[in-house]
Amino acid sequence: MAAYQRINHEDLASSPLAQCIDLASSATGSEIVEVTNEFFAPAINMINPAPPIHAPGKFVDTGAWMDGWETKRHNPNYDWCIIKLGFPGSVRGYDIDTHYFTGNQAPAASVEGAFCPNGDIKKAKWTEILPKVDLPPTCHNVFVLEKETEVFTHIRINNIPDGGIARFRVYGHVQPIWPEDKSEVLDLAYVGNGAQAVFTSNQHYTPGSNLLLPGRGQNMGDGWETKRSRTPGHSDHVVIKLGAKGHILKAEIDTSHYCGNYPHRIRLEATQADDYENATWDTIIEDCAVGPHDLFYFDTLHTDKVYTYAKIVIIPDGGLKRVRLYGVREGGKIPALPLAIPAQKQNGN
């Protein structure tokens, strides 16, 4: 049985979960692959990265509209939902959020994991990674595992015996499957390659971690946007821990959907250090202008150096959708430069 500690949601930021990402978020490509029942509200709501919404007085054909997963009553056994994680990962904890389910929440839940890279869940071997826990109504329920789990591709949450769960966060670390050829060019700042946003100077509207997500997003809500600054000389930044130590050869800066609030200029810095807080940074892209709702490509300086962190600086403030840092891992052969624009990006996809 997995050992765990239940903590207050207010303490999450100072817990080991603060260094994790939500492996079950639909923003990283996670999806619902099987569910026993979703009579009142669909299970896909659980993996929505946005907080749940309260809409008292709003009704649909089956009853009150609820922003979560809600099954019908009187289950003689229990309901469950299987989530295929966007990327394989190891798990350190959970938030089983019952917000706005005041008397119809799932009274209890447990969690299991399986490693099933071929997707055949019928043959999956499930391991309990959170034993049965009680779920009070309309609150966060945060659990920190004593030890990080092995790597899983699928998670099953058991809704015991039935009821509602607003959001289900699975905190952990992506464990990327690297190509054998270290000289293969890849995005070192991609969440699917294990990159993480470890510090954001300001995320008044949306978090810096959105910069590392797949795709180009749907609107400004899934990029990074800071509040307006009024201080001369101001800038904001996000520190990115690269998925692997490597050479950064080309940067792609995406301002999609930022038409009047894109940064005036950007700068990119990088360092090779174990502790970015006390590091010396190299400027690998000097201050450069960007524009609205487009992709901007920059060849980098110091391509011979190996880096562990990058820092994207926006001057003075504003929003970016994504940052891609194309390069090769340490030990790989640096290709002929300048690096061509990645083929999959030329059509804007």
mmCIF file of C-alpha atoms in Angstrom:
data_model
loop_
_atom_site.group_PDB
_atom_site.id
_atom_site.type_symbol
_atom_site.label_atom_id
_atom_site.label_comp_id
_atom_site.label_asym_id
_atom_site.label_seq_id
_atom_site.Cartn_x
_atom_site.Cartn_y
_atom_site.Cartn_z
ATOM 1 C CA MET A 1 0.000 0.000 0.000
ATOM 2 C CA ALA A 2 1.351 3.411 -0.978
ATOM 3 C CA ALA A 3 2.256 5.589 2.005
ATOM 4 C CA TYR A 4 0.958 9.148 1.754
ATOM 5 C CA GLN A 5 0.341 12.352 3.674
ATOM 6 C CA ARG A 6 -2.755 14.496 3.362
ATOM 7 C CA ILE A 7 -1.900 18.205 3.329
ATOM 8 C CA ASN A 8 -3.797 21.487 3.165
ATOM 9 C CA HIS A 9 -4.115 22.956 -0.314
ATOM 10 C CA GLU A 10 -2.463 26.126 0.995
ATOM 11 C CA ASP A 11 0.672 24.081 1.668
ATOM 12 C CA LEU A 12 0.917 22.635 -1.847
ATOM 13 C CA ALA A 13 3.282 25.398 -3.001
ATOM 14 C CA SER A 14 5.812 24.469 -0.308
ATOM 15 C CA SER A 15 5.423 20.707 -0.800
ATOM 16 C CA PRO A 16 7.245 18.395 -3.244
ATOM 17 C CA LEU A 17 4.237 18.753 -5.564
ATOM 18 C CA ALA A 18 5.290 22.319 -6.358
ATOM 19 C CA GLN A 19 8.161 20.908 -8.448
ATOM 20 C CA CYS A 20 5.796 18.680 -10.450
ATOM 21 C CA ILE A 21 3.404 19.122 -13.350
ATOM 22 C CA ASP A 22 -0.158 17.872 -13.705
ATOM 23 C CA LEU A 23 0.371 14.711 -15.745
ATOM 24 C CA ALA A 24 -3.400 14.201 -16.205
ATOM 25 C CA SER A 25 -4.180 17.622 -17.675
ATOM 26 C CA SER A 26 -5.883 17.732 -21.062
ATOM 27 C CA ALA A 27 -3.463 20.559 -21.892
ATOM 28 C CA THR A 28 -0.647 18.008 -22.149
ATOM 29 C CA GLY A 29 -2.700 15.671 -24.330
ATOM 30 C CA SER A 30 -4.218 13.478 -21.623
ATOM 31 C CA GLU A 31 -7.544 11.937 -22.534
ATOM 32 C CA ILE A 32 -10.341 9.833 -21.091
ATOM 33 C CA VAL A 33 -10.245 6.359 -22.647
ATOM 34 C CA GLU A 34 -12.871 4.471 -20.637
ATOM 35 C CA VAL A 35 -15.420 5.348 -17.976
ATOM 36 C CA THR A 36 -18.186 3.354 -16.303
ATOM 37 C CA ASN A 37 -20.796 6.105 -16.075
ATOM 38 C CA GLU A 38 -21.116 9.849 -16.671
ATOM 39 C CA PHE A 39 -24.872 10.319 -16.407
ATOM 40 C CA PHE A 40 -24.849 13.781 -14.846
ATOM 41 C CA ALA A 41 -21.549 15.230 -16.076
ATOM 42 C CA PRO A 42 -18.735 13.950 -18.340
ATOM 43 C CA ALA A 43 -15.414 12.701 -17.023
ATOM 44 C CA ILE A 44 -13.456 14.937 -19.393
ATOM 45 C CA ASN A 45 -14.290 17.861 -17.078
ATOM 46 C CA MET A 46 -11.965 16.353 -14.449
ATOM 47 C CA ILE A 47 -8.860 16.916 -16.579
ATOM 48 C CA ASN A 48 -9.672 20.486 -17.600
ATOM 49 C CA PRO A 49 -6.657 22.609 -16.554
ATOM 50 C CA ALA A 50 -8.910 25.526 -15.557
ATOM 51 C CA PRO A 51 -10.455 25.674 -12.072
ATOM 52 C CA PRO A 52 -14.036 24.393 -11.766
ATOM 53 C CA ILE A 53 -16.910 26.824 -12.279
ATOM 54 C CA HIS A 54 -19.939 27.238 -10.009
ATOM 55 C CA ALA A 55 -23.206 27.855 -11.862
ATOM 56 C CA PRO A 56 -26.111 27.718 -9.382
ATOM 57 C CA GLY A 57 -29.499 27.623 -11.070
ATOM 58 C CA LYS A 58 -28.151 26.257 -14.357
ATOM 59 C CA PHE A 59 -29.876 23.041 -15.412
ATOM 60 C CA VAL A 60 -29.556 20.538 -18.263
ATOM 61 C CA ASP A 61 -31.786 17.615 -19.220
ATOM 62 C CA THR A 62 -30.336 15.318 -16.548
ATOM 63 C CA GLY A 63 -30.440 17.861 -13.721
ATOM 64 C CA ALA A 64 -28.168 20.553 -12.292
ATOM 65 C CA TRP A 65 -25.189 21.425 -14.500
ATOM 66 C CA MET A 66 -21.957 20.499 -12.738
ATOM 67 C CA ASP A 67 -18.401 21.267 -13.814
ATOM 68 C CA GLY A 68 -16.851 17.910 -13.060
ATOM 69 C CA TRP A 69 -17.449 14.187 -13.472
ATOM 70 C CA GLU A 70 -20.687 13.015 -11.875
ATOM 71 C CA THR A 71 -22.210 9.528 -12.043
ATOM 72 C CA LYS A 72 -25.759 8.437 -11.251
ATOM 73 C CA ARG A 73 -26.764 7.309 -7.757
ATOM 74 C CA HIS A 74 -27.044 3.920 -6.057
ATOM 75 C CA ASN A 75 -24.040 2.125 -7.531
ATOM 76 C CA PRO A 76 -23.816 -1.286 -5.779
ATOM 77 C CA ASN A 77 -20.057 -1.411 -6.491
ATOM 78 C CA TYR A 78 -18.136 1.704 -7.585
ATOM 79 C CA ASP A 79 -17.484 3.800 -10.692
ATOM 80 C CA TRP A 80 -14.102 4.343 -12.318
ATOM 81 C CA CYS A 81 -12.450 6.344 -15.055
ATOM 82 C CA ILE A 82 -9.244 5.552 -16.992
ATOM 83 C CA ILE A 83 -7.045 8.446 -18.142
ATOM 84 C CA LYS A 84 -4.341 8.015 -20.753
ATOM 85 C CA LEU A 85 -1.580 10.411 -19.740
ATOM 86 C CA GLY A 86 -0.312 12.774 -22.405
ATOM 87 C CA PHE A 87 3.227 11.625 -21.589
ATOM 88 C CA PRO A 88 4.518 8.727 -19.488
ATOM 89 C CA GLY A 89 5.420 9.875 -16.015
ATOM 90 C CA SER A 90 6.124 9.045 -12.394
ATOM 91 C CA VAL A 91 3.607 10.214 -9.786
ATOM 92 C CA ARG A 92 4.248 12.064 -6.517
ATOM 93 C CA GLY A 93 0.749 13.141 -5.472
ATOM 94 C CA TYR A 94 -2.810 14.183 -6.267
ATOM 95 C CA ASP A 95 -5.523 16.743 -5.803
ATOM 96 C CA ILE A 96 -8.970 15.146 -5.921
ATOM 97 C CA ASP A 97 -11.040 18.321 -5.999
ATOM 98 C CA THR A 98 -14.734 18.184 -5.036
ATOM 99 C CA HIS A 99 -15.487 21.902 -5.354
ATOM 100 C CA TYR A 100 -19.200 22.755 -5.669
ATOM 101 C CA PHE A 101 -20.253 19.172 -5.078
ATOM 102 C CA THR A 102 -21.829 19.941 -1.701
ATOM 103 C CA GLY A 103 -23.756 16.739 -1.038
ATOM 104 C CA ASN A 104 -23.297 14.793 -4.224
ATOM 105 C CA GLN A 105 -19.515 14.381 -4.154
ATOM 106 C CA ALA A 106 -17.861 10.989 -4.335
ATOM 107 C CA PRO A 107 -17.561 10.025 -0.639
ATOM 108 C CA ALA A 108 -14.248 8.292 -1.285
ATOM 109 C CA ALA A 109 -11.729 7.531 -4.024
ATOM 110 C CA SER A 110 -8.643 5.486 -4.754
ATOM 111 C CA VAL A 111 -6.091 5.625 -7.580
ATOM 112 C CA GLU A 112 -4.315 2.984 -9.634
ATOM 113 C CA GLY A 113 -1.647 3.175 -12.320
ATOM 114 C CA ALA A 114 -0.571 1.007 -15.245
ATOM 115 C CA PHE A 115 2.287 1.040 -17.750
ATOM 116 C CA CYS A 116 0.689 0.203 -21.049
ATOM 117 C CA PRO A 117 2.572 1.919 -23.890
ATOM 118 C CA ASN A 118 0.715 -0.081 -26.554
ATOM 119 C CA GLY A 119 -2.610 1.240 -25.249
ATOM 120 C CA ASP A 120 -4.176 -2.191 -24.702
ATOM 121 C CA ILE A 121 -5.778 -1.453 -21.335
ATOM 122 C CA LYS A 122 -7.696 -4.731 -21.380
ATOM 123 C CA LYS A 123 -4.390 -6.449 -20.588
ATOM 124 C CA ALA A 124 -3.070 -3.736 -18.270
ATOM 125 C CA LYS A 125 -1.688 -4.673 -14.851
ATOM 126 C CA TRP A 126 -2.987 -2.134 -12.340
ATOM 127 C CA THR A 127 -1.039 -1.063 -9.253
ATOM 128 C CA GLU A 128 -2.682 0.779 -6.374
ATOM 129 C CA ILE A 129 -0.913 4.116 -5.942
ATOM 130 C CA LEU A 130 -3.362 5.762 -3.540
ATOM 131 C CA PRO A 131 -5.487 3.661 -1.196
ATOM 132 C CA LYS A 132 -9.116 4.505 -0.479
ATOM 133 C CA VAL A 133 -9.370 8.021 0.977
ATOM 134 C CA ASP A 134 -12.341 10.019 2.216
ATOM 135 C CA LEU A 135 -13.466 13.036 0.172
ATOM 136 C CA PRO A 136 -15.269 15.842 2.019
ATOM 137 C CA PRO A 137 -17.582 18.078 -0.045
ATOM 138 C CA THR A 138 -16.564 21.188 -2.017
ATOM 139 C CA CYS A 139 -12.837 21.301 -1.267
ATOM 140 C CA HIS A 140 -9.368 20.399 -2.499
ATOM 141 C CA ASN A 141 -8.106 17.021 -1.280
ATOM 142 C CA VAL A 142 -4.334 17.000 -1.664
ATOM 143 C CA PHE A 143 -2.225 13.886 -1.081
ATOM 144 C CA VAL A 144 1.573 13.657 -1.202
ATOM 145 C CA LEU A 145 3.099 10.221 -1.683
ATOM 146 C CA GLU A 146 6.034 9.329 0.528
ATOM 147 C CA LYS A 147 7.912 8.006 -2.516
ATOM 148 C CA GLU A 148 7.552 8.808 -6.191
ATOM 149 C CA THR A 149 6.051 5.929 -8.145
ATOM 150 C CA GLU A 150 7.383 3.989 -11.092
ATOM 151 C CA VAL A 151 6.493 5.235 -14.574
ATOM 152 C CA PHE A 152 2.887 4.914 -15.734
ATOM 153 C CA THR A 153 1.065 5.624 -18.990
ATOM 154 C CA HIS A 154 -2.497 5.261 -17.640
ATOM 155 C CA ILE A 155 -4.225 6.251 -14.402
ATOM 156 C CA ARG A 156 -7.511 4.880 -13.069
ATOM 157 C CA ILE A 157 -9.439 6.861 -10.489
ATOM 158 C CA ASN A 158 -12.070 4.920 -8.581
ATOM 159 C CA ASN A 159 -15.167 6.886 -7.575
ATOM 160 C CA ILE A 160 -16.416 5.049 -4.469
ATOM 161 C CA PRO A 161 -19.269 4.275 -4.791
ATOM 162 C CA ASP A 162 -20.594 7.076 -7.051
ATOM 163 C CA GLY A 163 -20.997 10.837 -7.178
ATOM 164 C CA GLY A 164 -19.000 13.829 -8.335
ATOM 165 C CA ILE A 165 -15.360 14.878 -8.647
ATOM 166 C CA ALA A 166 -14.717 18.371 -10.022
ATOM 167 C CA ARG A 167 -11.035 18.082 -10.961
ATOM 168 C CA PHE A 168 -8.378 15.384 -10.719
ATOM 169 C CA ARG A 169 -4.754 16.528 -10.692
ATOM 170 C CA VAL A 170 -1.987 13.930 -10.915
ATOM 171 C CA TYR A 171 1.272 15.602 -9.887
ATOM 172 C CA GLY A 172 4.478 14.054 -11.155
ATOM 173 C CA HIS A 173 7.334 14.189 -13.629
ATOM 174 C CA VAL A 174 7.356 13.377 -17.322
ATOM 175 C CA GLN A 175 9.767 10.548 -18.099
ATOM 176 C CA PRO A 176 10.560 11.065 -21.795
ATOM 177 C CA ILE A 177 11.493 8.281 -24.170
ATOM 178 C CA TRP A 178 14.553 9.662 -25.957
ATOM 179 C CA PRO A 179 15.616 8.750 -29.499
ATOM 180 C CA GLU A 180 18.734 6.577 -29.601
ATOM 181 C CA ASP A 181 20.542 9.114 -31.788
ATOM 182 C CA LYS A 182 21.750 11.959 -29.558
ATOM 183 C CA SER A 183 22.320 14.063 -32.681
ATOM 184 C CA GLU A 184 18.597 14.198 -33.450
ATOM 185 C CA VAL A 185 17.310 17.764 -33.223
ATOM 186 C CA LEU A 186 14.467 18.157 -30.742
ATOM 187 C CA ASP A 187 12.757 20.764 -28.582
ATOM 188 C CA LEU A 188 14.676 20.918 -25.300
ATOM 189 C CA ALA A 189 11.994 23.198 -23.803
ATOM 190 C CA TYR A 190 9.038 20.880 -24.493
ATOM 191 C CA VAL A 191 7.031 19.478 -21.588
ATOM 192 C CA GLY A 192 6.895 16.139 -23.406
ATOM 193 C CA ASN A 193 10.688 16.011 -23.269
ATOM 194 C CA GLY A 194 10.684 16.640 -19.520
ATOM 195 C CA ALA A 195 11.187 20.417 -19.533
ATOM 196 C CA GLN A 196 9.720 22.421 -16.644
ATOM 197 C CA ALA A 197 9.055 26.074 -15.880
ATOM 198 C CA VAL A 198 10.745 26.384 -12.485
ATOM 199 C CA PHE A 199 10.311 30.124 -11.890
ATOM 200 C CA THR A 200 7.999 32.819 -13.270
ATOM 201 C CA SER A 201 8.448 36.451 -12.265
ATOM 202 C CA ASN A 202 4.785 37.291 -12.824
ATOM 203 C CA GLN A 203 1.819 35.199 -13.957
ATOM 204 C CA HIS A 204 -1.054 37.523 -13.180
ATOM 205 C CA TYR A 205 -3.256 36.171 -15.964
ATOM 206 C CA THR A 206 -1.823 32.796 -16.957
ATOM 207 C CA PRO A 207 1.130 30.630 -15.854
ATOM 208 C CA GLY A 208 4.590 30.472 -17.367
ATOM 209 C CA SER A 209 4.345 26.704 -17.610
ATOM 210 C CA ASN A 210 1.952 27.131 -20.561
ATOM 211 C CA LEU A 211 4.948 28.110 -22.722
ATOM 212 C CA LEU A 212 6.064 24.466 -22.825
ATOM 213 C CA LEU A 213 2.755 22.863 -23.809
ATOM 214 C CA PRO A 214 1.977 21.041 -27.066
ATOM 215 C CA GLY A 215 0.385 22.831 -30.006
ATOM 216 C CA ARG A 216 -0.291 26.526 -30.463
ATOM 217 C CA GLY A 217 -3.282 26.786 -28.172
ATOM 218 C CA GLN A 218 -6.823 28.021 -28.651
ATOM 219 C CA ASN A 219 -6.721 31.538 -27.160
ATOM 220 C CA MET A 220 -4.821 33.781 -24.758
ATOM 221 C CA GLY A 221 -5.963 31.597 -21.880
ATOM 222 C CA ASP A 222 -3.390 28.922 -22.637
ATOM 223 C CA GLY A 223 -0.305 31.082 -23.008
ATOM 224 C CA TRP A 224 1.735 33.094 -20.496
ATOM 225 C CA GLU A 225 0.573 36.643 -19.788
ATOM 226 C CA THR A 226 1.764 39.114 -17.153
ATOM 227 C CA LYS A 227 0.094 42.222 -15.793
ATOM 228 C CA ARG A 228 0.965 45.612 -17.254
ATOM 229 C CA SER A 229 4.031 47.253 -15.768
ATOM 230 C CA ARG A 230 4.397 50.941 -15.082
ATOM 231 C CA THR A 231 8.000 51.014 -13.903
ATOM 232 C CA PRO A 232 10.715 52.166 -16.328
ATOM 233 C CA GLY A 233 13.169 49.391 -17.164
ATOM 234 C CA HIS A 234 10.763 46.630 -16.119
ATOM 235 C CA SER A 235 10.907 43.108 -17.547
ATOM 236 C CA ASP A 236 9.418 39.712 -16.726
ATOM 237 C CA HIS A 237 10.871 36.268 -17.244
ATOM 238 C CA VAL A 238 10.375 32.521 -17.016
ATOM 239 C CA VAL A 239 13.187 30.137 -16.101
ATOM 240 C CA ILE A 240 12.949 26.833 -17.970
ATOM 241 C CA LYS A 241 14.721 23.699 -16.829
ATOM 242 C CA LEU A 242 15.588 21.943 -20.070
ATOM 243 C CA GLY A 243 14.407 18.390 -20.536
ATOM 244 C CA ALA A 244 18.012 17.351 -21.115
ATOM 245 C CA LYS A 245 21.379 19.066 -20.975
ATOM 246 C CA GLY A 246 22.156 20.200 -24.496
ATOM 247 C CA HIS A 247 23.106 22.729 -27.167
ATOM 248 C CA ILE A 248 20.430 25.325 -28.050
ATOM 249 C CA LEU A 249 20.606 26.047 -31.800
ATOM 250 C CA LYS A 250 17.389 27.883 -32.711
ATOM 251 C CA ALA A 251 14.503 29.454 -30.824
ATOM 252 C CA GLU A 252 10.888 29.764 -31.888
ATOM 253 C CA ILE A 253 8.827 32.446 -30.147
ATOM 254 C CA ASP A 254 5.078 32.158 -30.670
ATOM 255 C CA THR A 255 2.806 35.154 -30.032
ATOM 256 C CA SER A 256 -0.398 33.492 -31.307
ATOM 257 C CA HIS A 257 -3.564 35.301 -30.129
ATOM 258 C CA TYR A 258 -1.537 38.125 -28.576
ATOM 259 C CA CYS A 259 -2.499 40.914 -30.951
ATOM 260 C CA GLY A 260 -2.280 43.986 -28.735
ATOM 261 C CA ASN A 261 -0.467 42.662 -25.694
ATOM 262 C CA TYR A 262 2.609 40.919 -27.132
ATOM 263 C CA PRO A 263 5.985 41.987 -25.650
ATOM 264 C CA HIS A 264 7.822 44.907 -27.178
ATOM 265 C CA ARG A 265 11.048 42.856 -27.170
ATOM 266 C CA ILE A 266 12.354 39.503 -25.969
ATOM 267 C CA ARG A 267 15.748 38.229 -24.815
ATOM 268 C CA LEU A 268 16.935 34.673 -24.260
ATOM 269 C CA GLU A 269 19.592 33.669 -21.743
ATOM 270 C CA ALA A 270 20.982 30.261 -20.793
ATOM 271 C CA THR A 271 23.221 28.701 -18.172
ATOM 272 C CA GLN A 272 24.843 25.419 -17.281
ATOM 273 C CA ALA A 273 24.311 25.101 -13.557
ATOM 274 C CA ASP A 274 22.731 22.872 -10.963
ATOM 275 C CA ASP A 275 21.257 25.879 -9.159
ATOM 276 C CA TYR A 276 19.838 28.515 -11.509
ATOM 277 C CA GLU A 277 19.315 31.026 -8.689
ATOM 278 C CA ASN A 278 23.052 31.607 -8.283
ATOM 279 C CA ALA A 279 24.027 30.990 -11.904
ATOM 280 C CA THR A 280 25.909 33.134 -14.399
ATOM 281 C CA TRP A 281 23.821 33.563 -17.541
ATOM 282 C CA ASP A 282 24.913 33.838 -21.177
ATOM 283 C CA THR A 283 22.815 35.921 -23.550
ATOM 284 C CA ILE A 284 22.085 33.664 -26.510
ATOM 285 C CA ILE A 285 19.552 35.988 -28.189
ATOM 286 C CA GLU A 286 20.127 39.725 -27.819
ATOM 287 C CA ASP A 287 17.124 42.001 -27.296
ATOM 288 C CA CYS A 288 14.912 41.574 -30.386
ATOM 289 C CA ALA A 289 11.485 42.828 -31.398
ATOM 290 C CA VAL A 290 8.527 40.519 -31.900
ATOM 291 C CA GLY A 291 5.069 41.231 -33.266
ATOM 292 C CA PRO A 292 1.453 40.165 -32.944
ATOM 293 C CA HIS A 293 -0.032 36.697 -33.544
ATOM 294 C CA ASP A 294 2.862 35.058 -35.365
ATOM 295 C CA LEU A 295 5.914 32.805 -35.159
ATOM 296 C CA PHE A 296 9.363 34.353 -34.814
ATOM 297 C CA TYR A 297 12.621 32.431 -35.310
ATOM 298 C CA PHE A 298 16.045 33.315 -33.964
ATOM 299 C CA ASP A 299 19.446 31.707 -34.428
ATOM 300 C CA THR A 300 21.252 31.534 -31.118
ATOM 301 C CA LEU A 301 24.720 32.495 -29.918
ATOM 302 C CA HIS A 302 27.125 30.135 -28.113
ATOM 303 C CA THR A 303 25.888 27.011 -29.867
ATOM 304 C CA ASP A 304 29.095 25.247 -28.812
ATOM 305 C CA LYS A 305 28.094 25.459 -25.151
ATOM 306 C CA VAL A 306 25.946 22.971 -23.252
ATOM 307 C CA TYR A 307 23.120 24.359 -21.101
ATOM 308 C CA THR A 308 20.767 23.080 -18.406
ATOM 309 C CA TYR A 309 18.450 26.105 -18.023
ATOM 310 C CA ALA A 310 17.091 28.831 -20.277
ATOM 311 C CA LYS A 311 15.490 32.146 -19.334
ATOM 312 C CA ILE A 312 13.007 33.839 -21.650
ATOM 313 C CA VAL A 313 12.767 37.558 -20.845
ATOM 314 C CA ILE A 314 9.922 39.761 -22.091
ATOM 315 C CA ILE A 315 10.393 43.531 -22.176
ATOM 316 C CA PRO A 316 8.568 45.168 -20.534
ATOM 317 C CA ASP A 317 5.566 42.813 -20.159
ATOM 318 C CA GLY A 318 2.843 41.079 -22.150
ATOM 319 C CA GLY A 319 2.112 37.593 -23.372
ATOM 320 C CA LEU A 320 3.662 34.704 -25.288
ATOM 321 C CA LYS A 321 1.985 31.491 -26.372
ATOM 322 C CA ARG A 322 4.913 29.055 -26.682
ATOM 323 C CA VAL A 323 8.714 28.919 -26.573
ATOM 324 C CA ARG A 324 10.517 26.181 -28.531
ATOM 325 C CA LEU A 325 14.255 25.705 -28.082
ATOM 326 C CA TYR A 326 15.560 23.393 -30.772
ATOM 327 C CA GLY A 327 18.887 21.684 -30.199
ATOM 328 C CA VAL A 328 20.738 18.451 -29.582
ATOM 329 C CA ARG A 329 21.484 16.689 -26.333
ATOM 330 C CA GLU A 330 24.946 16.714 -24.812
ATOM 331 C CA GLY A 331 27.155 14.301 -26.716
ATOM 332 C CA GLY A 332 25.257 14.739 -29.977
ATOM 333 C CA LYS A 333 26.769 16.158 -33.146
ATOM 334 C CA ILE A 334 25.834 19.758 -33.887
ATOM 335 C CA PRO A 335 24.350 19.933 -37.396
ATOM 336 C CA ALA A 336 25.246 22.485 -40.031
ATOM 337 C CA LEU A 337 24.098 25.930 -38.957
ATOM 338 C CA PRO A 338 21.953 27.935 -39.227
ATOM 339 C CA LEU A 339 19.379 25.311 -38.386
ATOM 340 C CA ALA A 340 16.451 25.208 -40.808
ATOM 341 C CA ILE A 341 12.975 26.071 -39.561
ATOM 342 C CA PRO A 342 11.435 22.777 -38.406
ATOM 343 C CA ALA A 343 9.252 21.399 -41.214
ATOM 344 C CA GLN A 344 6.254 20.828 -38.958
ATOM 345 C CA LYS A 345 6.202 24.532 -38.110
ATOM 346 C CA GLN A 346 6.378 25.979 -41.602
ATOM 347 C CA ASN A 347 2.624 25.631 -42.119
ATOM 348 C CA GLY A 348 1.833 27.149 -38.738
ATOM 349 C CA ASN A 349 0.604 23.898 -37.180
#
